[in-house]
Structures are given as structure tokens and as C-alpha cells.
Short mmCIF file of C-alpha atoms and ligand atoms in Angstrom, two decimals:
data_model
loop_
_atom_site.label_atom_id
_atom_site.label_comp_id
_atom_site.label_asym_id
_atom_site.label_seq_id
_atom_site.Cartn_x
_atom_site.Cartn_y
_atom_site.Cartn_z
CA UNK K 15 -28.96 -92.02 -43.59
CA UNK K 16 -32.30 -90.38 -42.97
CA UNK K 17 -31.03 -87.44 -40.28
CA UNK K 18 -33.05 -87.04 -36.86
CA UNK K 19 -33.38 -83.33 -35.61
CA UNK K 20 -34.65 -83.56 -31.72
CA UNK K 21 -35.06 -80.47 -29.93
CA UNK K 22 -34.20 -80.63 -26.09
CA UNK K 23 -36.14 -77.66 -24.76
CA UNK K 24 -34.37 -78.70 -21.25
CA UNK K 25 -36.71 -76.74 -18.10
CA UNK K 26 -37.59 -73.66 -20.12
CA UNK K 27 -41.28 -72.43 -21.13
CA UNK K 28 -44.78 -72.67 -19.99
CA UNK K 29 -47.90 -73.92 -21.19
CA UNK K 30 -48.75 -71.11 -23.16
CA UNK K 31 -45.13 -71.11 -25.07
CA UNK K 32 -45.54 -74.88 -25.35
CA UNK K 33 -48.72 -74.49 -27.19
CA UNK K 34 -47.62 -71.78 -29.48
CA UNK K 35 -44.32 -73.16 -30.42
CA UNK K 36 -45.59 -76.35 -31.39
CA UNK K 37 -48.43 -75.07 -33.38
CA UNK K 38 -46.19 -72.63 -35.37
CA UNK K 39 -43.36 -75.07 -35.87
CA UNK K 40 -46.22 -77.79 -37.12
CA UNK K 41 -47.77 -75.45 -39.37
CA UNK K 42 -44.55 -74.49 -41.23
CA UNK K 43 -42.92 -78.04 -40.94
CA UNK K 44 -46.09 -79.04 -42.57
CA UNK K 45 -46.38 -76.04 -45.84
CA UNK K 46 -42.50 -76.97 -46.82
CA UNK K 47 -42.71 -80.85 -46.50
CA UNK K 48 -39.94 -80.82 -43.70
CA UNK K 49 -40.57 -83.96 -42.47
CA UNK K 50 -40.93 -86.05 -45.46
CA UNK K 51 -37.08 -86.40 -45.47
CA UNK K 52 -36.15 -85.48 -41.97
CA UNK K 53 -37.10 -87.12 -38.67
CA UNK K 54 -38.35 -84.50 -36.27
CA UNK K 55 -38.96 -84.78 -32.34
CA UNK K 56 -39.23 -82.14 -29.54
CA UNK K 57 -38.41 -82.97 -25.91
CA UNK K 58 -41.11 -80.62 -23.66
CA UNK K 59 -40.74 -80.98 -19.90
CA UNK K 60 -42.48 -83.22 -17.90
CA UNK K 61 -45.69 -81.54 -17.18
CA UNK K 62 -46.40 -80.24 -21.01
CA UNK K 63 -45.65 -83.85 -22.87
CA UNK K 64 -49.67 -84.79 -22.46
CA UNK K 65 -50.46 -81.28 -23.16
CA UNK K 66 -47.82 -81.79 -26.38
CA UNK K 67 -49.13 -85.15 -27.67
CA UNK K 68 -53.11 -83.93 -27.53
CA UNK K 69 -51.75 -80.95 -29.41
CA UNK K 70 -49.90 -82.63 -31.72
CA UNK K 71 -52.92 -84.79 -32.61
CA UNK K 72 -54.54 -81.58 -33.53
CA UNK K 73 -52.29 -80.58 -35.97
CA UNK K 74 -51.81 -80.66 -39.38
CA UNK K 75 -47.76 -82.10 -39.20
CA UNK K 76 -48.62 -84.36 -36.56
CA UNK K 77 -46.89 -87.30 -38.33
CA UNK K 78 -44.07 -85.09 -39.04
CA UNK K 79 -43.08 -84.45 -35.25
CA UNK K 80 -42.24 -87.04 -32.92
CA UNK K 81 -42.16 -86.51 -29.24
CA UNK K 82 -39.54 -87.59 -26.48
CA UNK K 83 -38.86 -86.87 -23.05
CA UNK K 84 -35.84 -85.63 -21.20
CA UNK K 85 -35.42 -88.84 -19.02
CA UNK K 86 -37.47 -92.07 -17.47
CA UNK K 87 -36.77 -93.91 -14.33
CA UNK K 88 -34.05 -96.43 -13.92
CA UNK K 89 -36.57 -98.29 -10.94
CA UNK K 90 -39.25 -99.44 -13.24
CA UNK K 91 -43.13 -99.25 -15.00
CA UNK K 92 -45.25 -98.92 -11.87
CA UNK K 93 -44.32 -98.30 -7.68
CA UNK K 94 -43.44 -96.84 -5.22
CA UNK K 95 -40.73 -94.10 -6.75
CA UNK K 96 -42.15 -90.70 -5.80
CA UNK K 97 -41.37 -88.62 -8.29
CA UNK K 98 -40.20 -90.72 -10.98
CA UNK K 99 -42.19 -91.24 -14.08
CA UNK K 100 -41.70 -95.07 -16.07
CA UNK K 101 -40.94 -95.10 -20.09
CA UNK K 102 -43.82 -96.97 -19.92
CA UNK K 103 -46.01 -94.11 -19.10
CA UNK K 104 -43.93 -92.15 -21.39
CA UNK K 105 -44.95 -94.61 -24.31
CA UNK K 106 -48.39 -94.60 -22.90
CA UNK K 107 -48.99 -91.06 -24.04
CA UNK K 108 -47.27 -91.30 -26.74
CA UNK K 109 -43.88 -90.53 -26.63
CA UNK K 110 -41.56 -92.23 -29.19
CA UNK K 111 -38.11 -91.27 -27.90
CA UNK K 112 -36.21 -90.77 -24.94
CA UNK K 113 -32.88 -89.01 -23.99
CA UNK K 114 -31.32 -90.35 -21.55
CA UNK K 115 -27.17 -90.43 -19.74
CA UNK K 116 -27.25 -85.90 -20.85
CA UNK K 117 -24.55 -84.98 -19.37
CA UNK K 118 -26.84 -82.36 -16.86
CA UNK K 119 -28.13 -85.25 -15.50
CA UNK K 120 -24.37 -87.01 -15.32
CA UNK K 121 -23.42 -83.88 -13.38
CA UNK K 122 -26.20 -82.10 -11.41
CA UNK K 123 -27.79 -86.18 -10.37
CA UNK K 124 -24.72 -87.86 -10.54
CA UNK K 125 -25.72 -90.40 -13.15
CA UNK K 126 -23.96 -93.25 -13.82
CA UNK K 127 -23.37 -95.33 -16.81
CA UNK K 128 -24.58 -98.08 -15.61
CA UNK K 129 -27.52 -96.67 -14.20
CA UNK K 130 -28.13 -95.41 -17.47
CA UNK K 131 -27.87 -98.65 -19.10
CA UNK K 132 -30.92 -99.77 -16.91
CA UNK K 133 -33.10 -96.61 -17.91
CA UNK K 134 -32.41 -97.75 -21.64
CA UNK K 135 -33.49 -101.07 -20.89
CA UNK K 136 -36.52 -100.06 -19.78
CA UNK K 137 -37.25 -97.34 -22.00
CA UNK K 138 -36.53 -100.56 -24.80
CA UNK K 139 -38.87 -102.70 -22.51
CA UNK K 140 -41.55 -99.79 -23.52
CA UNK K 141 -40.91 -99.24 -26.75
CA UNK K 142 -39.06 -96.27 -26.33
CA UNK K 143 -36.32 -95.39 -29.28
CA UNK K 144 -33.05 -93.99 -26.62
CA UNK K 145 -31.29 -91.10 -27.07
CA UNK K 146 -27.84 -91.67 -25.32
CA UNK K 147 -25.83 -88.54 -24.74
CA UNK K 148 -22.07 -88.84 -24.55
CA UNK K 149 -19.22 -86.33 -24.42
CA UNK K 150 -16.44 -85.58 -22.34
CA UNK K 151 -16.00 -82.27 -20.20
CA UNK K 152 -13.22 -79.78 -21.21
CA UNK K 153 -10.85 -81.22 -18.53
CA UNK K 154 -10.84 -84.36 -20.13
CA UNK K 155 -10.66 -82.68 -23.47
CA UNK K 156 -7.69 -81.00 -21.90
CA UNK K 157 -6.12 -84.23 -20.68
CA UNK K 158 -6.50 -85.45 -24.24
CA UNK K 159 -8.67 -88.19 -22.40
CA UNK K 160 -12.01 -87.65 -24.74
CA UNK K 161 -11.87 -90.77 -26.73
CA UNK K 162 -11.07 -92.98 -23.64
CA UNK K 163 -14.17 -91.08 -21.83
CA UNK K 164 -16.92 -91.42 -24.60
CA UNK K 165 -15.38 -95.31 -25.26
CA UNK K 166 -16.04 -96.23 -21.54
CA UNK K 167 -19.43 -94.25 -21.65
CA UNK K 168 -20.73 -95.99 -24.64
CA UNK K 169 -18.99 -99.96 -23.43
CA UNK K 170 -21.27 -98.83 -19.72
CA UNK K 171 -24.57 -97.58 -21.02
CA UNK K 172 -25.61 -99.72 -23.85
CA UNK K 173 -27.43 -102.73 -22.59
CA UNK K 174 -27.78 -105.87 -24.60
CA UNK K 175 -31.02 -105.36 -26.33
CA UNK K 176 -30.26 -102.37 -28.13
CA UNK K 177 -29.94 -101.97 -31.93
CA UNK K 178 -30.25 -99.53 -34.91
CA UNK K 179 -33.66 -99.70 -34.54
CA UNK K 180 -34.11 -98.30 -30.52
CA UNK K 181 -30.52 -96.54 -30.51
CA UNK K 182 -29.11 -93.25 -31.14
CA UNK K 183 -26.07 -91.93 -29.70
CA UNK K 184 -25.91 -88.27 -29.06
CA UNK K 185 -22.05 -86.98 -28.48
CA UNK K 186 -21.97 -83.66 -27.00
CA UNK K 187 -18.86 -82.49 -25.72
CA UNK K 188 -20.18 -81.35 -22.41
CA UNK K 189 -17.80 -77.83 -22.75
CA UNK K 190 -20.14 -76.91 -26.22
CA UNK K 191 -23.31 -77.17 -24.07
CA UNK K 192 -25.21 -74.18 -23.73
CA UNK K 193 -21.71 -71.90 -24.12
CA UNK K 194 -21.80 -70.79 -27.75
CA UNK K 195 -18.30 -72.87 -28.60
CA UNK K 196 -19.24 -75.83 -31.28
CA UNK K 197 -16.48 -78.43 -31.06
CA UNK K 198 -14.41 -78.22 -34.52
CA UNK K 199 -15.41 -80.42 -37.79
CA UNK K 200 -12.57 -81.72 -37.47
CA UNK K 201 -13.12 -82.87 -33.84
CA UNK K 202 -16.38 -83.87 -34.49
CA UNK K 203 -15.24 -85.84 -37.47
CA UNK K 204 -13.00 -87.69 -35.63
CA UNK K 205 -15.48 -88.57 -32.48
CA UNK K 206 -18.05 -89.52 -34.74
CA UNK K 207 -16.04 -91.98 -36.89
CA UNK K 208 -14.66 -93.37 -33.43
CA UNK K 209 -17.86 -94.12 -32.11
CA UNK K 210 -18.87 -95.41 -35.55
CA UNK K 211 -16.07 -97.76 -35.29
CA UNK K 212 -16.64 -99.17 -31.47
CA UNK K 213 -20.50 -99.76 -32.55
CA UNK K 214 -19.16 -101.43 -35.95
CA UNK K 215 -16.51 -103.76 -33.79
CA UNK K 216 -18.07 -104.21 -30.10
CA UNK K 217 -21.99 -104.14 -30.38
CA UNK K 218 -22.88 -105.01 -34.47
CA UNK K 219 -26.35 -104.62 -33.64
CA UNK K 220 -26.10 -101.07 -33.18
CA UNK K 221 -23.62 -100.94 -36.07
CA UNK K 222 -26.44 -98.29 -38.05
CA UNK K 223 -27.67 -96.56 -34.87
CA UNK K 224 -27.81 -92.38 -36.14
CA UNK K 225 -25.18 -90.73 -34.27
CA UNK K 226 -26.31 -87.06 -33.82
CA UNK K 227 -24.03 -83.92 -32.62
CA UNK K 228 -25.10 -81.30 -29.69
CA UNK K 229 -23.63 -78.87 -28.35
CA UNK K 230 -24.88 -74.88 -29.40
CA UNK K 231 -26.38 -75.80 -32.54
CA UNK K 232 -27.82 -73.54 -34.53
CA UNK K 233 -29.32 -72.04 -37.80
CA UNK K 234 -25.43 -70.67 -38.64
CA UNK K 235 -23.48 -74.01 -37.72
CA UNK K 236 -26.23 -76.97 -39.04
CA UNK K 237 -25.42 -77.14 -42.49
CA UNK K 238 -21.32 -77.28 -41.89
CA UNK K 239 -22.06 -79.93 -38.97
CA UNK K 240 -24.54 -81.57 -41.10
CA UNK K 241 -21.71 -82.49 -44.09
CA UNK K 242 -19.26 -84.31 -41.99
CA UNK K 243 -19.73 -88.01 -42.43
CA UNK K 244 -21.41 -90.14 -39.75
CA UNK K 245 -22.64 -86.96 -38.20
CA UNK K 246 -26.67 -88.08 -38.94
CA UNK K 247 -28.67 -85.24 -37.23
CA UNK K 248 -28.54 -82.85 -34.02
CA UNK K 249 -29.39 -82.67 -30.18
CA UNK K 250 -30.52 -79.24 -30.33
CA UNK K 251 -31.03 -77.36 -26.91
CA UNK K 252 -31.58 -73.31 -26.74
CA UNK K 253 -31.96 -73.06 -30.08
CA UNK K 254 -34.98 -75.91 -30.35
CA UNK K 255 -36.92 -72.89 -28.47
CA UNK K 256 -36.35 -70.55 -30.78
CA UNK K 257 -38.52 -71.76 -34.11
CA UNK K 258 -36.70 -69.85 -36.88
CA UNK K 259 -33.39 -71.03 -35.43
CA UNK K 260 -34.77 -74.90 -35.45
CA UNK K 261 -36.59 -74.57 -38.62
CA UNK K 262 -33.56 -73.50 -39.88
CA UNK K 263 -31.81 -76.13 -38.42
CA UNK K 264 -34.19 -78.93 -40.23
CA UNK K 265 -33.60 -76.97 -43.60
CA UNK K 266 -30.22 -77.35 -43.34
CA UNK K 267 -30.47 -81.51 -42.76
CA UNK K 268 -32.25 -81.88 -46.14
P1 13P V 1 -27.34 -76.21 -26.49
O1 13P V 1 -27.79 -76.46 -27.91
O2 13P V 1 -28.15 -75.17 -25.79
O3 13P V 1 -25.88 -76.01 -26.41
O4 13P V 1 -27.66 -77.58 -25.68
C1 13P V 1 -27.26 -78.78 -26.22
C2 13P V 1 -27.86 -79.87 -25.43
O5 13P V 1 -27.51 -80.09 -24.29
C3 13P V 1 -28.92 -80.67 -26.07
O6 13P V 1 -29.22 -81.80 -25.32
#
């Protein structure tokens, strides 16, 4: 399966480091080829995705890099939500993805899975491919609860109309987030081919969907993470901000 790299850059930069980063990363993803086998998005805050897209029209790998957003609003297109912005103005500048249920959001907005499953219908009523972010906190972990956790995340947030197509699920055990600690092959291994199986036996449409890992990524880790089966890209965070560290990072996925 063709592997998707997206780059989370979270609330970090500015305009200036927006600009920079993306023109760099372009140039170089365009001189080696790198998107001709890999799929490619960055995820810039709110404020630079216009600034992003124009950019990214200027550029030479424009094709190559797709852009998403960190989240969309579960209320609708158009109204009365101060503060919210609709996947529908996401698509409207030209967004193709959106990531949506990350476990910050779980946690610091407290998210639910259902609520989630209503910002994925939207983001699907706009277009939007959705990047779903599972994982299970190191308590649960602990409890030897993971697999029940991610199940009951993935049976609350899919809605009906997704498939391969508008669907990726992103696991990432919320304890490997931004901590340095990578969950073990062999752990990732295992989550993957579960949630393989639940999409293959509860929701067929979504039986291809890419299933990416997150959780401290980077330039050392990609290639090892990258050769477990059913593991078909990353949900890269600090390192997506770094551009040796996420070139790297697409390298090792071809
Ligand atoms: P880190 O790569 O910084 O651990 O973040 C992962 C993540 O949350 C991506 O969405």
C-alpha cells in the first residue's frame, strides 16, 4: 500500500518558519522524486493553512504535498459557532485532509467519540480525507485494557459513510506522544493487525483504509516502524518541524 507521511506541526511556529519550512521541504521533496511513491501532507495551524496553500501553489512540489488541518467543527459549514472553523472552509482553501479524535483534543477538550464521529461526517460531507487518531493512555496500557480502548474508539468514531477512500486511522498510544518512548514493533504489530481485523469484520468499507503509527517518530525509528505489516505510514508531530528529521522520515517509507 502506497504509505502516507502527514506531519502534525501541533501549535508551534510562525509565519516566517511556516514559509521557510515549506519551501525547503518542497524544494528537496521535489530534486529526489519523494512524492512520486509516497503521499505527503503537513498539518500548519489554523492561521498559516491559507498562507500554506498560496505557498504551496508557488512551488515546484506542490503536487507532491498535501495539506490538512488539525481539526474542523463538529456544529457544521456556516453559523453561528464563534471560533470554530467548518471542513468546508477547510476544503475551500484547499485542504485535502483532516485529523481529527488526537488524543490532545480527547484530553485537554474532552472529545468524545461520538462527537468525533460527527466532525468526520462533515469533514466527508466536504470532501475532506479523515485522519482518526486512536490510542490508549499508559493506564490503560497498564490495565492491559488497550485493545478494548482503541476497539470502542474505532466502533464510536467511524460514521457510516466512511471508506478506504476518506479514512485513515492513526493509532498513537497516547504515552509515545511527544515523550521520546515509541511503543514496541511488537506492540505495534499487534494493534495494527487488530484494527486491521475490526475494519476487515465490522465496517468492510473501510477494510483498505492506511493505518498509520504516531507517537515520537523520527529519522532513527521510521524505517523499523515502516517494515511491520499493516503499519502504512506515520502521524509525525515534533519531528514534522524539523525538515531533515521528516525528510528522513519520507526516505525511509520508500
Ligand atoms: P510526536 O511525534 O511529537 O510524539 O507527536 C505525535 C503526534 O501526536 C502526532 O499527531
Amino acid at each position: 500500500m502506497r504509505k502516507l507521511i502527514a506531519g502534525n506541526w501541533k501549535m508551534n511556529g510562525s509565519h516566517a518558519q511556516a514559509v521557510a519550512l515549506l519551501t525547503s521541504l518542497s524544494q528537496k521533496i521535489a530534486d529526489e522524486n519523494l512524492g512520486e511513491k509516497t503521499d505527503i501532507c503537513v498539518c500548519p495551524p489554523f492561521p498559516y493553512l491559507s498562507l500554506t496553500a498560496e505557498k504551496l501553489e508557488t512551488l515546484k512540489a506542490a503536487q507532491s504535498i498535501a495539506l490538512g488541518a488539525q481539526d474542523c467543527s463538529a456544529w457544521g459549514q456556516q453559523g453561528a459557532f464563534t471560533g470554530d472553523v467548518s471542513a468546508a472552509m477547510l476544503s475551500d482553501i484547499g485542504c485535502r485532509y483532516v485529523i481529527l479524535g488526537h488524543s490532545e483534543r480527547r484530553g485537554y477538550y474532552n472529545e468524545s467519540s461520538l462527537g468525533v464521529a460527527e466532525k468526520i461526517r462533515l469533514a466527508h460531507e466536504a470532501g475532506l480525507i479523515a485522519i482518526l487518531c486512536v490510542g490508549e493512555t499508559q493506564a490503560e496500557r497498564d490495565a492491559c485494557v488497550q485493545d478494548s480502548t482503541v476497539v470502542a474508539q474505532l466502533r464510536e468514531s467511524i460514521p457510516p459513510c466512511a471508506s478506504s477512500e476518506n479514512l485513515v486511522i492513526a493509532y498513537e498510544p497516547v504515552w509515545a506522544i511527544g515523550t521520546g518512548k515509541t511503543a514496541k514493533p511488537a506492540d505495534v504489530e499487534a494493534m495494527h493487525a487488530l484494527i486491521r481485523r475490526f475494519l476487515q469484520e465490522k465496517l468492510d468499507k473501510c477494510a483498505g483504509s492506511r493505518i498509520l503509527y504516531g507517537g515520537s517518530v523520527k529519522a532513527e525509528n521510521a524505517r523499523e516502524l515502516f517494515a511491520i505489516a499493516n503499519v502504512d505510514g506515520a502521524l509525525v508531530g515534533g519531528a514534522s518541524l524539523k525538515e531533515d528529521q521528516f525528510l528522513d522520515i519520507i526516505r525511509a517509507a520508500l
